[in-house]
XYZ file of C-alpha atoms in Angstrom:
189
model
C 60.082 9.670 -63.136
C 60.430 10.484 -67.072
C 63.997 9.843 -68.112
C 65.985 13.319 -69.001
C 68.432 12.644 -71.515
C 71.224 11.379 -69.070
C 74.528 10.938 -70.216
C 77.889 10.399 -68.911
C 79.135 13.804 -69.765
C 75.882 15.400 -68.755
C 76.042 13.875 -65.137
C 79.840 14.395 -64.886
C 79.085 18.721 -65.617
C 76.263 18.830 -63.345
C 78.160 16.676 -60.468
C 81.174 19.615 -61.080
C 78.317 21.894 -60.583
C 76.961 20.918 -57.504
C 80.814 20.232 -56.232
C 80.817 23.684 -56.728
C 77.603 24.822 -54.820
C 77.968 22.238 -52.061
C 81.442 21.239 -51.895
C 83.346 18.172 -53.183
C 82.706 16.055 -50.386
C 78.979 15.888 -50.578
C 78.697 14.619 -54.068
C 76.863 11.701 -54.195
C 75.171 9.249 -57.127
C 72.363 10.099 -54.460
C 72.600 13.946 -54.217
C 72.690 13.993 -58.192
C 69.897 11.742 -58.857
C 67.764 14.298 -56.690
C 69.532 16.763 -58.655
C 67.639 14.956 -61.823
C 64.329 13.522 -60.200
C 65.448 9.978 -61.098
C 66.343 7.064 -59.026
C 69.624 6.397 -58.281
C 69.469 2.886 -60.105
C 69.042 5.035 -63.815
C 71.919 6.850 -63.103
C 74.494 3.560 -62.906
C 74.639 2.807 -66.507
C 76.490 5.946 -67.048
C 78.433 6.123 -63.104
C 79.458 2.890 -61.410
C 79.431 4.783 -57.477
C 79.881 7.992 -55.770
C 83.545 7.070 -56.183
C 83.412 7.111 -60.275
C 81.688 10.250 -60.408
C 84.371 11.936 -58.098
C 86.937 10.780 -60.030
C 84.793 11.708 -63.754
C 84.487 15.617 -61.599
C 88.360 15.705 -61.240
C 89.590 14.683 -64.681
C 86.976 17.269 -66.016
C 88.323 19.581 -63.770
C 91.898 19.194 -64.186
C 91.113 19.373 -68.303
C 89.229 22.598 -67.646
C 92.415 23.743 -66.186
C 94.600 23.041 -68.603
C 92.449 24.114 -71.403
C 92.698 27.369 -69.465
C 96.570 27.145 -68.382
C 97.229 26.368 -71.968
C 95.577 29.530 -73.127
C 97.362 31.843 -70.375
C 100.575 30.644 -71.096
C 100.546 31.213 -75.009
C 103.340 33.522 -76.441
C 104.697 34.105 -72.519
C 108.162 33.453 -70.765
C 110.201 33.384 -67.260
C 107.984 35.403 -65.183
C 105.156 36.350 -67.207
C 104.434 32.943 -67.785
C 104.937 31.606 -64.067
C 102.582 34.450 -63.137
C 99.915 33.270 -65.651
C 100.209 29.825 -64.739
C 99.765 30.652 -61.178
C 96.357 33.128 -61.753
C 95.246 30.586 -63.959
C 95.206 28.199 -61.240
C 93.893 30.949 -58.286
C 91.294 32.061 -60.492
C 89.630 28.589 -61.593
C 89.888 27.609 -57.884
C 87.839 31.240 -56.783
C 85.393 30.901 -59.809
C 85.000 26.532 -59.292
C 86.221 26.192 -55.351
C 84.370 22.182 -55.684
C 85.897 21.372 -59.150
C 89.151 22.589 -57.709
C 89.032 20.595 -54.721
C 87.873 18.246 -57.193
C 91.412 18.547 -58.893
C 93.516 17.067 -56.316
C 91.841 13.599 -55.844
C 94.280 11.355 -55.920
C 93.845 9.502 -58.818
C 94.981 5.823 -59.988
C 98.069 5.451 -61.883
C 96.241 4.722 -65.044
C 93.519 7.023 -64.488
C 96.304 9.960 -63.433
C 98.709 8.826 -66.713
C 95.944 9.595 -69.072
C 94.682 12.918 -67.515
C 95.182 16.173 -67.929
C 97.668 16.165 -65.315
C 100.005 15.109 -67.487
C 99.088 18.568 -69.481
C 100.006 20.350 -66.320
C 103.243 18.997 -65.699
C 104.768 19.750 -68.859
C 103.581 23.222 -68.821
C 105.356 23.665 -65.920
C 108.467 21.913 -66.415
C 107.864 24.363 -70.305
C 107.810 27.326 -68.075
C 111.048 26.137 -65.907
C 112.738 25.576 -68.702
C 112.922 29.248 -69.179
C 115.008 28.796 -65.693
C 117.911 26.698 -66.996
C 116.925 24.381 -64.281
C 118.444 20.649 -65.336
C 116.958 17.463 -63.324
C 116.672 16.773 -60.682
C 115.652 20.429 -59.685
C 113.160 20.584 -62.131
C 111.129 17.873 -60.416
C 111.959 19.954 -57.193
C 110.865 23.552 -58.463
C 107.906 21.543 -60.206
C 106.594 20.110 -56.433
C 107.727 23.628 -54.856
C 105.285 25.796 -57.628
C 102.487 22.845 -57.069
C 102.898 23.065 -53.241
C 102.711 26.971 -53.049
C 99.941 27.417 -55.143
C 98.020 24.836 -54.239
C 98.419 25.730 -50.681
C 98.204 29.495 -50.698
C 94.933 28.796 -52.771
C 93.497 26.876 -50.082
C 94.189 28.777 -47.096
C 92.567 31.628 -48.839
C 89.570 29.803 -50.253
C 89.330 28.593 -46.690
C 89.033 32.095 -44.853
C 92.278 31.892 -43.796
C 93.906 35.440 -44.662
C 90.794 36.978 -44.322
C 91.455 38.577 -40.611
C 93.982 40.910 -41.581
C 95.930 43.254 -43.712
C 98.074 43.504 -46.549
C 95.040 42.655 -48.788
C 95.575 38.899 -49.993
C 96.259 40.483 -53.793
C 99.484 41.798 -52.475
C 100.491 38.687 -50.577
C 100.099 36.408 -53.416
C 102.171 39.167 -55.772
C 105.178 39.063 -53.330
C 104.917 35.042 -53.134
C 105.174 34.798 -57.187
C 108.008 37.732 -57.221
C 109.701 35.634 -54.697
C 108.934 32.238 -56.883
C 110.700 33.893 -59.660
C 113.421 35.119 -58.085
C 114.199 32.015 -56.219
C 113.864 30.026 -59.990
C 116.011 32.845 -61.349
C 118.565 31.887 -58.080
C 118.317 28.167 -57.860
C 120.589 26.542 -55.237
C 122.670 24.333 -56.515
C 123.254 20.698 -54.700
């Protein structure tokens, strides 16, 4: 087996790949060695386990993300930015459903401080500020906007809106027009 110009970032795209063709769960140091036609033992100078690459796949993932968030949210406000945020988010998740899944690995407190994670928080808590919201309900509406996205993305990457009408478009329309009202409304303690 002829070596094929391995590298750390190389192996960390085409892991995200195959997250994405076979799901997060089934990458392997040993499904991406067959993915090269080396041994698994070439690939260890650049991965230290299955566990290593996972975690490589999710910062990528959550930089992709915020590369992309970043880019939505330029020049936007209140609502227009909370809806950008939010597509930003749905989209990646439709277009990368592995790298996504990849996204919410938990991470090590080290590893999580010196992600992109970090990028995503203080977009949001940029967005809220446009709310007027003061602490601690910023930390609140931060964990509520996570929460909903994150979970009305997976139900529908899962198949689980698929078995009936309104059309899932207008669902997640009336969940952000909701979002911002409730922002706009915040109950105070």
């Amino acid at each position: 087996m002829a070596r094929v110009g391995l590298t750390t970032e190389r192996l960390t795209r085409a892991g995200a790949e195959l997250a994405d063709e076979v799901g997060f769960d089934q990458v392997t140091v040993s499904a991406l060695a067959r993915r090269f036609d080396v041994k698994v033992a070439s690939l260890y100078s650049h991965v230290r386990n299955s566990q290593d690459l996972k975690t490589k796949i999710a910062l990528l993932a959550l930089e992709e993300m915020a590369d992309r968030a970043s880019d939505a949210l330029a020049g936007r406000a209140g609502k227009d930015a909370l809806t950008a945020l939010a597509n930003v988010y749905r989209d990646y998740a439709r277009e990368h459903p592995g790298r996504y899944a990849a996204s919410q690995l938990r991470l090590d407190p080290e590893a999580a401080a010196a992600s992109a994670g970090v990028r995503h928080a203080q977009m949001t808590r940029a967005i809220l500020r446009g709310y007027d919201l003061p602490e601690p309900d910023q930390t609140h509406a931060v964990r509520l906007l996570g929460s909903t996205f994150h979970g009305y993305v997976s139900l529908e990457l899962g198949g689980g809106f698929s078995h009936s009408a309104p059309d899932t478009q207008q669902t997640w329309t009336r969940i952000l027009d909701a979002l911002d009202a409730l922002l706009r409304n915040w109950p105070t303690a």
